[in-house]
Amino acid sequence: MKLNKILKTMENSLEYLLKNEQDFETLALSASNIPESCCIFLDDVKYAKDIRENVTMVLTTEEIETYVKEQTEYKGGFCVVKQPRLLFFEIHNYLENSVDYVRPVFETKMGKACQISPLASISESNVVIGDNVIIEEFAVIRANTVIGNNSIVRAGAKIGGQGFEFKRTQDSIVSVAHLGGVIIGHHVEIQYNTCIDRAVYPWDNTVIGNYSKIDNLVHIGHAVKVEENVMIVAQSGIGGRTIIKPETWIGFGATVSNGLIIGRNARVNIGSVATRSVQDEQSVTGNFAIEHSKFIENLKNNR
């Protein structure tokens, strides 16, 4: 794909200047670890260090373009624009209807010995359901979802829906299309009225690892990676792009901010608000969450 061709055919009110234009295969964030050549945006110089070798085009401001040329080894093309983030997501939304960008369409595939309620709603395309899967009444399974063998989706759960990603303009708020998917592993249980959003980019997925258990009324944002044997208790919220390592426990009503890494066998205890990554084996408590023993010590001192 070439930006020049895309920008000439889409409705766009932003002025831009293309320099050293290069082909790209998809859109991505600066730190995305994918094999495809990609176009990214930069609206802050602190992310310039994250530019990977597969990046061929950068949407950015004139000032950041100068910084990237002087301070990094990037040799690809630029699209210079005053609002690079906004233009980037306008391009993403425009490409929602491009077969070169989105996932190919296929007929939904159903495994053996499944128990699917007639009151469940399952997309007729782009869903793969493994063997011995249980899907209860009023569960919704959207396109681009994979559910592994022996997994359970309880009543009212919503899998693969549009997530909460919006961009402000001068006079409105623009919704960002979610074109990725959800992968649910083997022996997973998703309980009542939980919502798992699909990823934003076509190459990306929200993932729930094998044997993980998600309680009632949990929200899991786009592109979250929950690894194996994780338990997430009711009314918790996991922000987009967070990674939760194996054997971890997320307690009742906990909030985990977006883009964090929660380490292996860690604990985010009841009602905690985690705004920083959590180390392996670490237990955190409080709002904002800190190491559990320090939280208890502070509580005793305050009393």
GROMACS .gro file of C-alpha atoms in nm:
model
  303
    1MET     CA    1   0.000   0.000   0.000
    2LYS     CA    2   0.103   0.361  -0.057
    3LEU     CA    3  -0.014   0.660   0.146
    4ASN     CA    4  -0.033   0.885  -0.159
    5LYS     CA    5  -0.298   0.664  -0.319
    6ILE     CA    6  -0.494   0.621   0.006
    7LEU     CA    7  -0.494   0.990   0.098
    8LYS     CA    8  -0.608   1.096  -0.249
    9THR     CA    9  -0.916   0.871  -0.234
   10MET     CA   10  -1.028   0.922   0.127
   11GLU     CA   11  -1.202   1.226   0.272
   12ASN     CA   12  -0.934   1.413   0.464
   13SER     CA   13  -0.923   1.778   0.570
   14LEU     CA   14  -0.568   1.770   0.711
   15GLU     CA   15  -0.281   1.912   0.508
   16TYR     CA   16   0.015   1.677   0.470
   17LEU     CA   17   0.348   1.647   0.292
   18LEU     CA   18   0.491   1.312   0.182
   19LYS     CA   19   0.867   1.263   0.180
   20ASN     CA   20   1.058   0.961   0.047
   21GLU     CA   21   0.735   0.760   0.027
   22GLN     CA   22   0.766   0.384   0.083
   23ASP     CA   23   0.528   0.088   0.051
   24PHE     CA   24   0.381  -0.067   0.367
   25GLU     CA   25   0.160  -0.369   0.438
   26THR     CA   26  -0.029  -0.260   0.749
   27LEU     CA   27  -0.068   0.003   1.021
   28ALA     CA   28   0.077  -0.042   1.370
   29LEU     CA   29   0.200   0.134   1.682
   30SER     CA   30   0.570   0.226   1.696
   31ALA     CA   31   0.665  -0.060   1.930
   32SER     CA   32   0.455  -0.331   1.761
   33ASN     CA   33   0.657  -0.649   1.713
   34ILE     CA   34   0.522  -0.779   1.382
   35PRO     CA   35   0.692  -0.912   1.066
   36GLU     CA   36   0.494  -0.701   0.817
   37SER     CA   37   0.622  -0.368   0.691
   38CYS     CA   38   0.415  -0.099   0.857
   39CYS     CA   39   0.319   0.266   0.880
   40ILE     CA   40   0.315   0.423   1.227
   41PHE     CA   41   0.252   0.764   1.383
   42LEU     CA   42   0.470   0.963   1.623
   43ASP     CA   43   0.334   1.260   1.816
   44ASP     CA   44   0.594   1.251   2.095
   45VAL     CA   45   0.972   1.225   2.059
   46LYS     CA   46   0.993   0.981   2.352
   47TYR     CA   47   0.854   0.708   2.125
   48ALA     CA   48   1.113   0.763   1.852
   49LYS     CA   49   1.341   0.507   2.017
   50ASP     CA   50   1.071   0.242   1.963
   51ILE     CA   51   1.083   0.256   1.581
   52ARG     CA   52   1.151  -0.098   1.458
   53GLU     CA   53   1.325  -0.218   1.143
   54ASN     CA   54   0.994  -0.309   0.975
   55VAL     CA   55   0.865   0.052   0.988
   56THR     CA   56   0.870   0.205   0.638
   57MET     CA   57   0.647   0.514   0.685
   58VAL     CA   58   0.606   0.753   0.979
   59LEU     CA   59   0.325   1.005   1.020
   60THR     CA   60   0.462   1.285   1.236
   61THR     CA   61   0.508   1.659   1.281
   62GLU     CA   62   0.783   1.862   1.122
   63GLU     CA   63   0.964   1.902   1.455
   64ILE     CA   64   0.960   1.529   1.534
   65GLU     CA   65   1.065   1.444   1.178
   66THR     CA   66   1.381   1.650   1.233
   67TYR     CA   67   1.448   1.473   1.564
   68VAL     CA   68   1.401   1.127   1.410
   69LYS     CA   69   1.639   1.207   1.125
   70GLU     CA   70   1.905   1.340   1.363
   71GLN     CA   71   1.870   1.103   1.659
   72THR     CA   72   1.772   0.764   1.511
   73GLU     CA   73   1.882   0.530   1.234
   74TYR     CA   74   1.542   0.537   1.061
   75LYS     CA   75   1.578   0.586   0.683
   76GLY     CA   76   1.219   0.534   0.564
   77GLY     CA   77   0.953   0.776   0.448
   78PHE     CA   78   0.758   1.050   0.628
   79CYS     CA   79   0.414   1.199   0.610
   80VAL     CA   80   0.443   1.539   0.779
   81VAL     CA   81   0.115   1.660   0.929
   82LYS     CA   82   0.011   1.869   1.230
   83GLN     CA   83  -0.212   1.596   1.378
   84PRO     CA   84  -0.040   1.265   1.299
   85ARG     CA   85  -0.244   1.057   1.545
   86LEU     CA   86  -0.576   1.176   1.402
   87LEU     CA   87  -0.470   1.122   1.041
   88PHE     CA   88  -0.335   0.776   1.128
   89PHE     CA   89  -0.668   0.658   1.268
   90GLU     CA   90  -0.864   0.822   0.985
   91ILE     CA   91  -0.655   0.610   0.747
   92HIS     CA   92  -0.718   0.302   0.962
   93ASN     CA   93  -1.094   0.362   0.954
   94TYR     CA   94  -1.088   0.421   0.579
   95LEU     CA   95  -0.905   0.092   0.522
   96GLU     CA   96  -1.180  -0.097   0.709
   97ASN     CA   97  -1.335  -0.160   0.367
   98SER     CA   98  -1.011  -0.261   0.194
   99VAL     CA   99  -0.950  -0.632   0.126
  100ASP     CA  100  -0.578  -0.555   0.127
  101TYR     CA  101  -0.601  -0.449   0.492
  102VAL     CA  102  -0.869  -0.651   0.673
  103ARG     CA  103  -0.884  -1.025   0.738
  104PRO     CA  104  -1.019  -1.256   0.466
  105VAL     CA  105  -1.377  -1.378   0.513
  106PHE     CA  106  -1.454  -1.747   0.571
  107GLU     CA  107  -1.756  -1.946   0.688
  108THR     CA  108  -1.776  -2.010   1.062
  109LYS     CA  109  -1.644  -2.351   1.166
  110MET     CA  110  -1.792  -2.556   1.449
  111GLY     CA  111  -1.613  -2.841   1.630
  112LYS     CA  112  -1.747  -3.175   1.750
  113ALA     CA  113  -1.974  -3.239   2.050
  114CYS     CA  114  -2.038  -2.871   2.122
  115GLN     CA  115  -2.330  -2.754   2.335
  116ILE     CA  116  -2.450  -2.428   2.180
  117SER     CA  117  -2.767  -2.266   2.312
  118PRO     CA  118  -3.015  -2.176   2.036
  119LEU     CA  119  -3.040  -1.839   2.213
  120ALA     CA  120  -2.669  -1.765   2.162
  121SER     CA  121  -2.562  -1.530   1.880
  122ILE     CA  122  -2.263  -1.648   1.677
  123SER     CA  123  -2.133  -1.469   1.368
  124GLU     CA  124  -2.189  -1.664   1.048
  125SER     CA  125  -1.837  -1.578   0.934
  126ASN     CA  126  -1.485  -1.573   1.078
  127VAL     CA  127  -1.549  -1.773   1.394
  128VAL     CA  128  -1.371  -2.099   1.478
  129ILE     CA  129  -1.512  -2.307   1.765
  130GLY     CA  130  -1.322  -2.613   1.886
  131ASP     CA  131  -1.450  -2.946   2.018
  132ASN     CA  132  -1.663  -2.988   2.333
  133VAL     CA  133  -1.726  -2.614   2.367
  134ILE     CA  134  -2.023  -2.489   2.573
  135ILE     CA  135  -2.184  -2.157   2.479
  136GLU     CA  136  -2.485  -2.062   2.689
  137GLU     CA  137  -2.793  -1.851   2.619
  138PHE     CA  138  -2.756  -1.487   2.517
  139ALA     CA  139  -2.380  -1.515   2.475
  140VAL     CA  140  -2.256  -1.320   2.172
  141ILE     CA  141  -1.958  -1.434   1.964
  142ARG     CA  142  -1.850  -1.178   1.704
  143ALA     CA  143  -1.643  -1.233   1.389
  144ASN     CA  144  -1.266  -1.297   1.414
  145THR     CA  145  -1.303  -1.509   1.729
  146VAL     CA  146  -1.138  -1.844   1.796
  147ILE     CA  147  -1.249  -2.059   2.092
  148GLY     CA  148  -1.036  -2.359   2.187
  149ASN     CA  149  -1.142  -2.710   2.284
  150ASN     CA  150  -1.332  -2.772   2.610
  151SER     CA  151  -1.390  -2.403   2.681
  152ILE     CA  152  -1.707  -2.252   2.829
  153VAL     CA  153  -1.875  -1.919   2.756
  154ARG     CA  154  -2.148  -1.853   3.013
  155ALA     CA  155  -2.477  -1.673   2.956
  156GLY     CA  156  -2.462  -1.309   2.856
  157ALA     CA  157  -2.089  -1.296   2.783
  158LYS     CA  158  -1.986  -1.080   2.484
  159ILE     CA  159  -1.675  -1.191   2.292
  160GLY     CA  160  -1.509  -0.996   2.012
  161GLY     CA  161  -1.702  -0.671   2.018
  162GLN     CA  162  -1.597  -0.318   1.934
  163GLY     CA  163  -1.377  -0.173   2.208
  164PHE     CA  164  -1.356   0.174   2.362
  165GLU     CA  165  -1.113   0.364   2.140
  166PHE     CA  166  -1.201   0.718   2.034
  167LYS     CA  167  -1.005   1.019   1.905
  168ARG     CA  168  -1.103   1.381   1.957
  169THR     CA  169  -1.118   1.629   1.671
  170GLN     CA  170  -1.185   2.002   1.699
  171ASP     CA  171  -1.561   1.951   1.692
  172SER     CA  172  -1.632   1.581   1.742
  173ILE     CA  173  -1.514   1.244   1.873
  174VAL     CA  174  -1.415   0.981   1.614
  175SER     CA  175  -1.467   0.609   1.681
  176VAL     CA  176  -1.174   0.385   1.586
  177ALA     CA  177  -1.264   0.064   1.401
  178HIS     CA  178  -1.164  -0.260   1.573
  179LEU     CA  179  -1.045  -0.495   1.298
  180GLY     CA  180  -0.853  -0.756   1.498
  181GLY     CA  181  -0.973  -1.065   1.678
  182VAL     CA  182  -1.001  -1.265   1.999
  183ILE     CA  183  -0.830  -1.598   2.066
  184ILE     CA  184  -0.959  -1.802   2.361
  185GLY     CA  185  -0.747  -2.104   2.446
  186HIS     CA  186  -0.834  -2.456   2.563
  187HIS     CA  187  -1.017  -2.526   2.891
  188VAL     CA  188  -1.097  -2.156   2.944
  189GLU     CA  189  -1.411  -2.042   3.125
  190ILE     CA  190  -1.568  -1.702   3.060
  191GLN     CA  191  -1.844  -1.640   3.311
  192TYR     CA  192  -2.167  -1.442   3.309
  193ASN     CA  193  -2.191  -1.101   3.140
  194THR     CA  194  -1.818  -1.060   3.088
  195CYS     CA  195  -1.700  -0.854   2.788
  196ILE     CA  196  -1.383  -0.925   2.590
  197ASP     CA  197  -1.307  -0.670   2.316
  198ARG     CA  198  -1.129  -0.759   1.995
  199ALA     CA  199  -0.800  -0.595   1.899
  200VAL     CA  200  -0.778  -0.278   1.690
  201TYR     CA  201  -0.541  -0.387   1.413
  202PRO     CA  202  -0.614  -0.671   1.167
  203TRP     CA  203  -0.292  -0.856   1.259
  204ASP     CA  204  -0.358  -0.841   1.634
  205ASN     CA  205  -0.569  -1.039   1.884
  206THR     CA  206  -0.696  -1.017   2.237
  207VAL     CA  207  -0.583  -1.346   2.392
  208ILE     CA  208  -0.707  -1.556   2.684
  209GLY     CA  209  -0.456  -1.835   2.752
  210ASN     CA  210  -0.523  -2.203   2.819
  211TYR     CA  211  -0.693  -2.292   3.151
  212SER     CA  212  -0.752  -1.929   3.247
  213LYS     CA  213  -1.077  -1.843   3.426
  214ILE     CA  214  -1.259  -1.511   3.392
  215ASP     CA  215  -1.533  -1.435   3.646
  216ASN     CA  216  -1.863  -1.244   3.606
  217LEU     CA  217  -1.883  -0.883   3.483
  218VAL     CA  218  -1.516  -0.853   3.390
  219HIS     CA  219  -1.407  -0.617   3.114
  220ILE     CA  220  -1.098  -0.707   2.909
  221GLY     CA  221  -0.988  -0.435   2.668
  222HIS     CA  222  -0.855  -0.460   2.317
  223ALA     CA  223  -0.528  -0.650   2.253
  224VAL     CA  224  -0.490  -0.764   2.616
  225LYS     CA  225  -0.280  -1.081   2.644
  226VAL     CA  226  -0.391  -1.301   2.935
  227GLU     CA  227  -0.152  -1.596   2.948
  228GLU     CA  228  -0.204  -1.949   3.090
  229ASN     CA  229  -0.365  -2.034   3.425
  230VAL     CA  230  -0.469  -1.679   3.514
  231MET     CA  231  -0.773  -1.606   3.731
  232ILE     CA  232  -0.954  -1.272   3.706
  233VAL     CA  233  -1.227  -1.218   3.964
  234ALA     CA  234  -1.562  -1.041   3.915
  235GLN     CA  235  -1.602  -0.672   3.830
  236SER     CA  236  -1.237  -0.625   3.737
  237GLY     CA  237  -1.125  -0.413   3.443
  238ILE     CA  238  -0.813  -0.479   3.234
  239GLY     CA  239  -0.701  -0.187   3.014
  240GLY     CA  240  -0.603  -0.235   2.652
  241ARG     CA  241  -0.268  -0.389   2.548
  242THR     CA  242  -0.190  -0.510   2.901
  243ILE     CA  243  -0.002  -0.841   2.935
  244ILE     CA  244  -0.088  -1.070   3.228
  245LYS     CA  245   0.168  -1.346   3.278
  246PRO     CA  246   0.085  -1.707   3.382
  247GLU     CA  247  -0.048  -1.812   3.724
  248THR     CA  248  -0.147  -1.457   3.817
  249TRP     CA  249  -0.446  -1.358   4.030
  250ILE     CA  250  -0.648  -1.040   3.972
  251GLY     CA  251  -0.872  -0.985   4.275
  252PHE     CA  252  -1.234  -0.876   4.307
  253GLY     CA  253  -1.303  -0.529   4.163
  254ALA     CA  254  -0.941  -0.461   4.066
  255THR     CA  255  -0.847  -0.213   3.794
  256VAL     CA  256  -0.538  -0.262   3.576
  257SER     CA  257  -0.442   0.032   3.358
  258ASN     CA  258  -0.362  -0.004   2.990
  259GLY     CA  259  -0.026  -0.109   2.851
  260LEU     CA  260   0.109  -0.268   3.172
  261ILE     CA  261   0.287  -0.598   3.231
  262ILE     CA  262   0.160  -0.800   3.526
  263GLY     CA  263   0.429  -1.057   3.611
  264ARG     CA  264   0.411  -1.433   3.656
  265ASN     CA  265   0.238  -1.557   3.973
  266ALA     CA  266   0.165  -1.199   4.078
  267ARG     CA  267  -0.137  -1.075   4.274
  268VAL     CA  268  -0.336  -0.758   4.217
  269ASN     CA  269  -0.544  -0.774   4.532
  270ILE     CA  270  -0.909  -0.689   4.594
  271GLY     CA  271  -1.008  -0.338   4.485
  272SER     CA  272  -0.655  -0.241   4.379
  273VAL     CA  273  -0.584   0.015   4.107
  274ALA     CA  274  -0.263  -0.084   3.929
  275THR     CA  275  -0.111   0.204   3.731
  276ARG     CA  276   0.238   0.055   3.705
  277SER     CA  277   0.364  -0.283   3.593
  278VAL     CA  278   0.385  -0.557   3.859
  279GLN     CA  279   0.691  -0.780   3.897
  280ASP     CA  280   0.693  -1.161   3.900
  281GLU     CA  281   0.571  -1.299   4.236
  282GLN     CA  282   0.479  -0.949   4.355
  283SER     CA  283   0.159  -0.877   4.546
  284VAL     CA  284   0.015  -0.524   4.522
  285THR     CA  285  -0.269  -0.357   4.710
  286GLY     CA  286  -0.439  -0.019   4.725
  287ASN     CA  287  -0.526   0.283   4.516
  288PHE     CA  288  -0.278   0.343   4.367
  289ALA     CA  289  -0.149  -0.010   4.416
  290ILE     CA  290   0.186  -0.060   4.593
  291GLU     CA  291   0.364  -0.368   4.727
  292HIS     CA  292   0.124  -0.541   4.967
  293SER     CA  293   0.350  -0.546   5.276
  294LYS     CA  294   0.423  -0.174   5.234
  295PHE     CA  295   0.049  -0.104   5.204
  296ILE     CA  296  -0.016  -0.290   5.533
  297GLU     CA  297   0.274  -0.111   5.703
  298ASN     CA  298   0.141   0.230   5.588
  299LEU     CA  299  -0.207   0.137   5.706
  300LYS     CA  300  -0.077   0.048   6.055
  301ASN     CA  301   0.127   0.367   6.076
  302ASN     CA  302  -0.172   0.580   5.978
  303ARG     CA  303  -0.380   0.418   6.248
   0.00000   0.00000   0.00000
